[in-house]
Short mmCIF file of C-alpha atoms in Angstrom, two decimals:
data_model
loop_
_atom_site.label_atom_id
_atom_site.label_comp_id
_atom_site.label_asym_id
_atom_site.label_seq_id
_atom_site.Cartn_x
_atom_site.Cartn_y
_atom_site.Cartn_z
CA MET A 1 12.28 11.04 -57.67
CA ASP A 2 12.09 8.17 -55.63
CA SER A 3 12.60 8.07 -52.07
CA SER A 4 15.72 5.75 -53.29
CA THR A 5 17.10 8.24 -55.19
CA ARG A 6 16.21 11.44 -52.94
CA PRO A 7 19.08 12.80 -50.85
CA PRO A 8 19.22 12.11 -47.42
CA MET A 9 20.32 15.24 -46.39
CA LEU A 10 15.95 16.70 -48.44
CA HIS A 11 15.09 13.58 -46.76
CA ASP A 12 15.91 14.90 -43.58
CA ALA A 13 15.17 18.15 -44.68
CA MET A 14 11.50 16.93 -45.36
CA ALA A 15 11.27 15.18 -42.21
CA ARG A 16 12.03 18.12 -39.68
CA ARG A 17 9.22 20.25 -41.73
CA LEU A 18 6.87 17.34 -41.50
CA TYR A 19 7.35 16.70 -37.87
CA ARG A 20 6.78 20.99 -36.77
CA ARG A 21 3.03 20.73 -39.07
CA ALA A 22 2.33 17.87 -36.01
CA GLU A 23 0.44 19.00 -33.83
CA ALA A 24 0.20 16.72 -30.12
CA GLY A 25 -1.08 17.08 -27.09
CA GLY A 26 -2.18 14.07 -23.87
CA HIS A 27 -0.87 13.50 -20.85
CA ILE A 28 1.32 11.17 -18.03
CA LYS A 29 0.32 10.47 -14.39
CA LEU A 30 2.54 8.13 -12.41
CA PRO A 31 2.75 7.86 -9.20
CA ALA A 32 5.04 9.51 -6.83
CA VAL A 33 8.05 8.11 -6.55
CA PRO A 34 10.75 11.02 -5.95
CA GLY A 35 14.04 8.74 -5.89
CA MET A 36 13.19 7.49 -9.79
CA LEU A 37 12.97 11.18 -10.69
CA ASP A 38 15.14 9.68 -13.70
CA GLU A 39 13.02 7.38 -14.74
CA TYR A 40 10.47 10.31 -15.15
CA VAL A 41 13.00 12.60 -17.19
CA LYS A 42 13.52 9.75 -19.36
CA MET A 43 9.63 9.27 -20.53
CA CYS A 44 8.81 13.54 -20.65
CA SER A 45 12.19 13.38 -23.12
CA THR A 46 11.40 10.40 -25.00
CA LEU A 47 7.36 11.28 -25.12
CA PHE A 48 8.23 15.01 -26.52
CA GLY A 49 10.88 14.88 -28.81
CA ALA A 50 8.24 11.43 -30.42
CA VAL A 51 6.46 14.20 -31.77
CA GLY A 52 8.81 15.91 -32.91
CA SER A 53 9.81 18.97 -29.81
CA PRO A 54 13.00 17.25 -28.40
CA LEU A 55 14.04 19.22 -25.34
CA SER A 56 18.32 20.75 -25.48
CA ALA A 57 19.71 20.49 -22.73
CA GLU A 58 18.66 23.69 -21.44
CA GLN A 59 15.58 22.24 -21.18
CA LEU A 60 16.06 18.91 -20.11
CA GLU A 61 17.71 20.27 -16.92
CA GLN A 62 14.88 22.45 -16.54
CA LEU A 63 12.24 19.90 -15.94
CA ARG A 64 14.25 17.47 -14.10
CA ALA A 65 13.55 20.35 -11.88
CA ASN A 66 10.74 20.51 -11.81
CA LEU A 67 9.83 17.38 -12.15
CA ALA A 68 11.73 16.96 -8.73
CA THR A 69 9.68 19.48 -6.63
CA GLU A 70 6.35 18.67 -7.17
CA LEU A 71 7.46 14.41 -6.52
CA ALA A 72 9.03 15.75 -2.73
CA THR A 73 5.77 17.49 -2.62
CA ALA A 74 2.83 15.00 -3.33
CA PHE A 75 5.04 12.11 -1.64
CA GLU A 76 5.86 14.35 1.51
CA ALA A 77 2.26 15.22 1.82
CA SER A 78 0.59 11.67 0.84
CA PRO A 79 1.94 7.77 0.22
CA ARG A 80 -1.49 7.72 -2.56
CA SER A 81 -0.10 10.80 -4.71
CA ASN A 82 0.48 10.66 -8.57
CA ILE A 83 2.30 13.68 -10.13
CA ILE A 84 0.27 14.58 -14.36
CA VAL A 85 2.71 15.94 -16.45
CA THR A 86 -0.10 17.31 -19.56
CA TYR A 87 1.48 18.68 -23.10
CA GLN A 88 0.33 20.75 -25.22
CA LYS A 89 2.00 21.32 -28.85
CA PRO A 90 0.80 23.52 -31.20
CA VAL A 91 2.41 22.97 -35.38
CA GLY A 92 5.93 24.64 -34.84
CA GLN A 93 9.18 23.13 -32.69
CA LEU A 94 7.79 24.94 -29.70
CA LEU A 95 5.92 22.62 -26.38
CA ASN A 96 4.21 23.46 -23.13
CA TYR A 97 3.38 21.59 -20.35
CA VAL A 98 2.71 21.63 -17.04
CA ILE A 99 3.54 19.34 -13.85
CA ARG A 100 1.26 19.62 -11.05
CA GLY A 101 0.97 17.08 -8.36
CA GLN A 102 -2.35 14.95 -6.78
CA TRP A 103 -3.08 13.09 -3.50
CA TYR A 104 -4.99 11.55 -0.95
CA SER A 105 -4.97 10.70 2.77
CA ILE A 106 -5.10 6.58 3.22
CA GLU A 107 -9.42 7.04 4.14
CA GLY A 108 -9.44 8.72 1.25
CA ALA A 109 -7.65 6.49 -0.93
CA TYR A 110 -10.38 3.99 0.61
CA GLU A 111 -12.75 6.02 0.04
CA ASN A 112 -11.68 5.96 -3.88
CA TRP A 113 -11.72 2.13 -4.27
CA LEU A 114 -15.44 2.40 -3.19
CA ALA A 115 -16.18 4.82 -5.72
CA THR A 116 -14.86 2.96 -7.85
CA ARG A 117 -14.06 -0.77 -7.67
CA GLN A 118 -16.23 -4.42 -7.29
CA PRO A 119 -16.45 -5.62 -4.29
CA PRO A 120 -14.99 -8.04 -2.87
CA LEU A 121 -12.50 -5.24 -2.07
CA PHE A 122 -10.88 -7.72 -0.17
CA GLY A 123 -12.05 -11.01 -0.63
CA THR A 124 -15.05 -13.14 0.92
CA GLU A 125 -13.43 -15.07 3.22
CA PRO A 126 -11.78 -13.59 6.86
CA ASP A 127 -8.00 -14.28 7.31
CA ALA A 128 -7.24 -18.79 8.32
CA ARG A 129 -4.09 -17.27 10.11
CA VAL A 130 -6.69 -14.46 12.15
CA CYS A 131 -9.14 -17.92 12.93
CA ALA A 132 -6.80 -20.36 13.43
CA LEU A 133 -6.01 -18.44 16.26
CA ALA A 134 -9.35 -17.69 17.47
CA ALA A 135 -9.73 -20.99 17.35
CA ASP A 136 -7.78 -22.27 20.15
CA ALA A 137 -9.78 -20.25 22.21
CA ALA A 138 -12.08 -22.56 25.45
CA ASP A 139 -14.70 -19.77 25.56
CA PRO A 140 -15.55 -17.33 22.46
CA ARG A 141 -17.80 -15.08 25.08
CA ALA A 142 -14.03 -14.82 27.64
CA TYR A 143 -12.21 -14.05 24.09
CA ARG A 144 -12.01 -10.08 23.58
CA VAL A 145 -10.51 -9.13 19.54
CA LEU A 146 -9.64 -6.04 18.76
CA ASP A 147 -9.55 -5.39 15.38
CA ILE A 148 -7.34 -2.72 14.08
CA GLY A 149 -7.85 -1.59 10.65
CA ALA A 150 -11.33 -3.59 10.43
CA GLY A 151 -11.78 -2.28 6.20
CA THR A 152 -15.30 -4.18 5.61
CA GLY A 153 -15.39 -6.14 8.45
CA ARG A 154 -14.18 -9.16 7.09
CA ASN A 155 -12.19 -10.31 10.17
CA THR A 156 -14.57 -8.91 12.44
CA LEU A 157 -18.23 -10.53 11.85
CA ALA A 158 -16.53 -13.92 10.85
CA LEU A 159 -14.59 -13.85 14.91
CA ALA A 160 -17.81 -12.54 16.12
CA ARG A 161 -20.34 -15.30 14.72
CA ARG A 162 -17.36 -17.62 16.42
CA GLY A 163 -19.56 -15.42 19.52
CA HIS A 164 -16.22 -12.93 20.10
CA PRO A 165 -16.33 -9.63 21.52
CA VAL A 166 -14.69 -6.88 19.27
CA ASP A 167 -14.07 -3.86 18.91
CA ALA A 168 -13.40 -2.98 15.43
CA VAL A 169 -11.23 0.33 14.51
CA GLU A 170 -11.62 1.57 11.23
CA MET A 171 -10.66 5.41 10.53
CA THR A 172 -12.63 4.88 6.41
CA PRO A 173 -16.28 6.05 8.02
CA ALA A 174 -18.28 4.53 5.21
CA PHE A 175 -16.90 0.90 5.85
CA ALA A 176 -17.08 1.35 9.46
CA ALA A 177 -21.18 2.40 8.54
CA ASP A 178 -21.58 -0.84 6.97
CA ILE A 179 -19.41 -3.07 9.31
CA ARG A 180 -21.82 -1.01 12.24
CA ALA A 181 -24.66 -2.09 10.25
CA GLU A 182 -24.23 -5.32 9.37
CA ALA A 183 -23.52 -6.13 12.46
CA GLU A 184 -26.78 -4.55 14.15
CA ARG A 185 -28.92 -6.84 10.35
CA GLU A 186 -27.93 -10.36 12.13
CA SER A 187 -27.23 -9.13 16.32
CA LEU A 188 -23.71 -9.51 17.30
CA ASP A 189 -20.61 -8.48 19.82
CA VAL A 190 -19.52 -5.92 18.07
CA ARG A 191 -17.93 -2.02 19.31
CA VAL A 192 -17.33 -0.06 16.38
CA VAL A 193 -14.60 3.21 16.30
CA VAL A 194 -14.30 5.32 13.92
CA ARG A 195 -10.60 7.18 13.77
CA ASP A 196 -6.60 5.76 13.20
CA VAL A 197 -5.93 4.05 16.77
CA LEU A 198 -2.69 5.60 17.09
CA SER A 199 -4.11 8.27 17.19
CA ALA A 200 -5.55 10.21 21.27
CA GLY A 201 -8.71 8.16 22.57
CA ASP A 202 -9.41 6.16 25.95
CA ASP A 203 -12.62 4.32 24.02
CA LEU A 204 -10.17 0.85 24.37
CA ALA A 205 -10.23 -1.54 26.28
CA ASP A 206 -7.16 -3.77 28.06
CA ASP A 207 -8.01 -7.31 29.02
CA TYR A 208 -7.98 -7.59 24.42
CA SER A 209 -6.65 -11.41 24.04
CA LEU A 210 -6.11 -10.50 19.82
CA ILE A 211 -4.98 -7.39 18.72
CA LEU A 212 -5.23 -8.09 14.77
CA LEU A 213 -3.94 -5.61 12.00
CA SER A 214 -4.30 -7.06 8.86
CA GLU A 215 -3.44 -5.57 6.33
CA VAL A 216 -2.33 -2.61 7.53
CA THR A 217 1.13 -1.98 7.99
CA SER A 218 1.09 -1.60 3.73
CA ASP A 219 -0.10 1.85 4.98
CA PHE A 220 3.11 2.71 7.29
CA ARG A 221 4.94 5.11 6.75
CA THR A 222 8.19 5.31 9.57
CA ALA A 223 9.16 2.47 11.56
CA GLY A 224 7.76 4.82 14.58
CA GLN A 225 4.02 3.44 13.53
CA LEU A 226 5.26 0.31 13.91
CA ARG A 227 6.68 1.04 16.82
CA ASP A 228 3.85 2.49 18.05
CA ILE A 229 0.99 -0.58 17.51
CA PHE A 230 3.03 -2.39 19.44
CA GLU A 231 3.26 -0.06 22.69
CA LEU A 232 -0.15 0.13 22.06
CA ALA A 233 -0.53 -3.91 22.45
CA ALA A 234 1.80 -4.04 24.97
CA ARG A 235 -0.75 -1.97 27.13
CA ARG A 236 -3.88 -3.04 25.65
CA LEU A 237 -3.48 -7.13 25.62
CA ALA A 238 -4.44 -9.25 28.11
CA PRO A 239 -1.05 -11.17 29.79
CA GLY A 240 -0.64 -14.16 27.61
CA GLY A 241 -2.35 -11.90 24.90
CA GLN A 242 -1.36 -12.04 21.38
CA LEU A 243 -0.54 -9.01 19.25
CA VAL A 244 -0.16 -10.86 14.86
CA PHE A 245 -0.78 -8.54 11.66
CA ASN A 246 1.08 -9.43 8.39
CA ALA A 247 4.00 -6.82 6.69
CA PHE A 248 6.61 -6.83 4.57
CA LEU A 249 10.38 -8.29 5.50
CA THR A 250 12.96 -7.56 3.63
CA ARG A 251 14.39 -10.62 2.93
CA ASP A 252 18.60 -11.16 3.33
CA GLY A 253 20.91 -8.90 1.83
CA TYR A 254 18.25 -7.00 0.17
CA VAL A 255 19.48 -2.91 0.61
CA ASP A 256 17.16 -0.72 -0.69
CA ASP A 257 18.47 2.94 -1.77
CA GLY A 258 15.33 5.06 -0.96
CA ALA A 259 13.83 4.43 -4.47
CA GLY A 260 11.82 1.39 -3.08
CA LEU A 261 10.69 2.35 -0.17
CA GLU A 262 9.24 4.71 -1.50
CA LEU A 263 7.92 3.08 -4.51
CA SER A 264 6.54 0.14 -1.82
CA GLN A 265 4.50 2.96 -0.10
CA GLN A 266 3.05 3.57 -3.26
CA CYS A 267 2.21 0.23 -4.47
CA TYR A 268 0.12 -0.36 -0.47
CA SER A 269 3.68 -2.66 -0.25
CA THR A 270 5.84 -0.26 2.51
CA PHE A 271 8.31 -3.04 3.75
CA PHE A 272 10.74 -3.24 6.94
CA THR A 273 13.64 -4.66 8.01
CA PRO A 274 14.20 -7.11 10.85
CA ASP A 275 15.46 -5.43 12.33
CA GLU A 276 13.57 -2.61 12.64
CA MET A 277 10.80 -5.38 13.54
CA ALA A 278 13.03 -6.33 16.49
CA ASP A 279 13.80 -2.86 17.32
CA ALA A 280 9.72 -1.60 17.17
CA ALA A 281 9.31 -4.97 19.69
CA ALA A 282 12.01 -3.99 21.90
CA GLY A 283 12.14 -4.40 25.48
CA LEU A 284 8.24 -4.37 25.93
CA GLY A 285 7.45 -8.11 26.30
CA LEU A 286 6.38 -9.21 23.42
CA GLU A 287 8.05 -12.45 22.31
CA LEU A 288 7.86 -13.52 18.78
CA VAL A 289 6.76 -17.33 18.64
CA SER A 290 4.99 -17.28 15.15
CA ASP A 291 7.12 -16.21 11.61
CA GLU A 292 4.89 -16.92 7.96
CA SER A 293 4.40 -16.30 4.54
CA VAL A 294 1.18 -14.79 4.81
CA HIS A 295 1.30 -16.18 0.67
CA ASP A 296 2.03 -19.61 2.06
CA TYR A 297 0.18 -19.76 4.39
CA GLU A 298 -3.16 -18.15 2.87
CA LYS A 299 -2.80 -20.66 0.69
CA ALA A 300 -2.98 -24.29 2.13
CA HIS A 301 -5.73 -22.90 4.90
CA LEU A 302 -7.83 -20.51 3.31
CA PRO A 303 -11.26 -23.11 2.32
CA ASP A 304 -11.71 -24.48 -0.86
CA GLY A 305 -12.82 -21.83 -3.64
CA ALA A 306 -12.22 -19.27 -1.07
CA TRP A 307 -8.30 -18.79 -2.72
CA PRO A 308 -6.67 -16.45 -4.02
CA PRO A 309 -9.33 -14.55 -1.83
CA THR A 310 -8.47 -11.33 -4.22
CA SER A 311 -6.53 -10.87 -8.64
CA TRP A 312 -4.10 -9.37 -7.15
CA TYR A 313 -3.35 -11.10 -3.89
CA ALA A 314 -0.98 -13.60 -4.87
CA GLU A 315 0.89 -11.12 -6.37
CA TRP A 316 0.52 -8.13 -3.51
CA THR A 317 2.05 -10.88 -0.41
CA ARG A 318 4.92 -11.81 -2.14
CA GLY A 319 6.57 -8.75 -3.19
CA GLN A 320 5.44 -8.91 -6.63
CA ASP A 321 3.83 -4.92 -7.20
CA VAL A 322 6.80 -3.24 -6.49
CA PHE A 323 9.53 -5.79 -8.07
CA ASP A 324 8.86 -6.92 -11.17
CA LEU A 325 10.66 -10.12 -10.40
CA ASP A 326 10.14 -13.52 -9.84
CA PRO A 327 8.78 -14.64 -5.62
CA GLU A 328 12.01 -16.47 -5.22
CA VAL A 329 13.80 -13.67 -6.03
CA CYS A 330 11.73 -10.61 -4.92
CA PRO A 331 13.72 -8.93 -1.93
CA ILE A 332 10.11 -8.81 -0.01
CA SER A 333 7.17 -10.86 0.71
CA MET A 334 4.09 -10.37 3.35
CA ARG A 335 4.56 -12.09 6.48
CA TRP A 336 2.36 -13.14 9.17
CA LEU A 337 3.96 -12.69 12.48
CA VAL A 338 2.64 -13.17 16.13
CA TYR A 339 3.46 -11.39 19.25
CA ARG A 340 2.30 -13.54 22.69
CA ARG A 341 2.45 -10.73 25.71
CA SER A 342 4.25 -11.96 28.55
CA GLY A 343 4.49 -9.91 32.31
CA ASP A 344 2.84 -7.04 33.41
CA LEU A 345 4.95 -4.78 30.84
CA ARG A 346 1.66 -1.85 30.57
CA SER A 347 2.12 1.74 31.40
CA GLY A 348 -0.83 4.26 31.04
#
């Protein structure tokens, strides 16, 4: 009896026995995004069924509950978190799985970048928008700069080479050490502060002409951290000084269901609404003077051969690391925002 004449009932019976003889094992590793729980359940259920262990309704609910717990725990611990589902199916229908969370601190995640990625991590050139603002200074030596989240020192070192005194705040010790070593090698006027700028400390000046944050707010978790930065700028900028940073903003009409923001934090792309940005700056004497596309500005103004700064930069700045969409319809994009301090509203 060949397969063309074998009754379907017999074929199905043989297939069930074949699947029971299968052995399988492996793991699934995904960023922890609690708001996308249904996708994790679907992926695991499909995979388990494909290797001969379909889940009953009761088992499916248990899988959902286990995933929900681990996703919430991992994401609360850090936006650099994963869940890992390890499964093993011996001969038979029984499949065993274990779900566990894994996470890093922000500085730990960047230390891991240093260990696993080839430089340059963020490109070799300073940001064109930052350079354009600094170029307006008549005397660089009198134009003090605070670089918050200085990273590899792209902006710090370039500005110091122009003659600006620069204070670089960086919480990743390996990055900070590299900046300090290069500044000392070139005898540059750079002071390196190793800490989170939002933690307690009285080691900053109060007469900066420019405060910059490049690729920093994309690591924030709350709009309250934005407010902290604006308050710091209001205290530390000299009259007429400017705050410049890049941030992902939502387009008009986009309403997030929670999952989008969670995924954005996992993709170094935390976004804010225009209203959140305005509220964060309110009442501090900081006037918005410029709002431009990071992608478009840097593409137009970086030196020849420097675009894109990295292989991932173009898609990342247009929000495509979060939403797999054409840039024209992507609901978020990264903007260069420039604020100027007016009045004397500093306190403490």
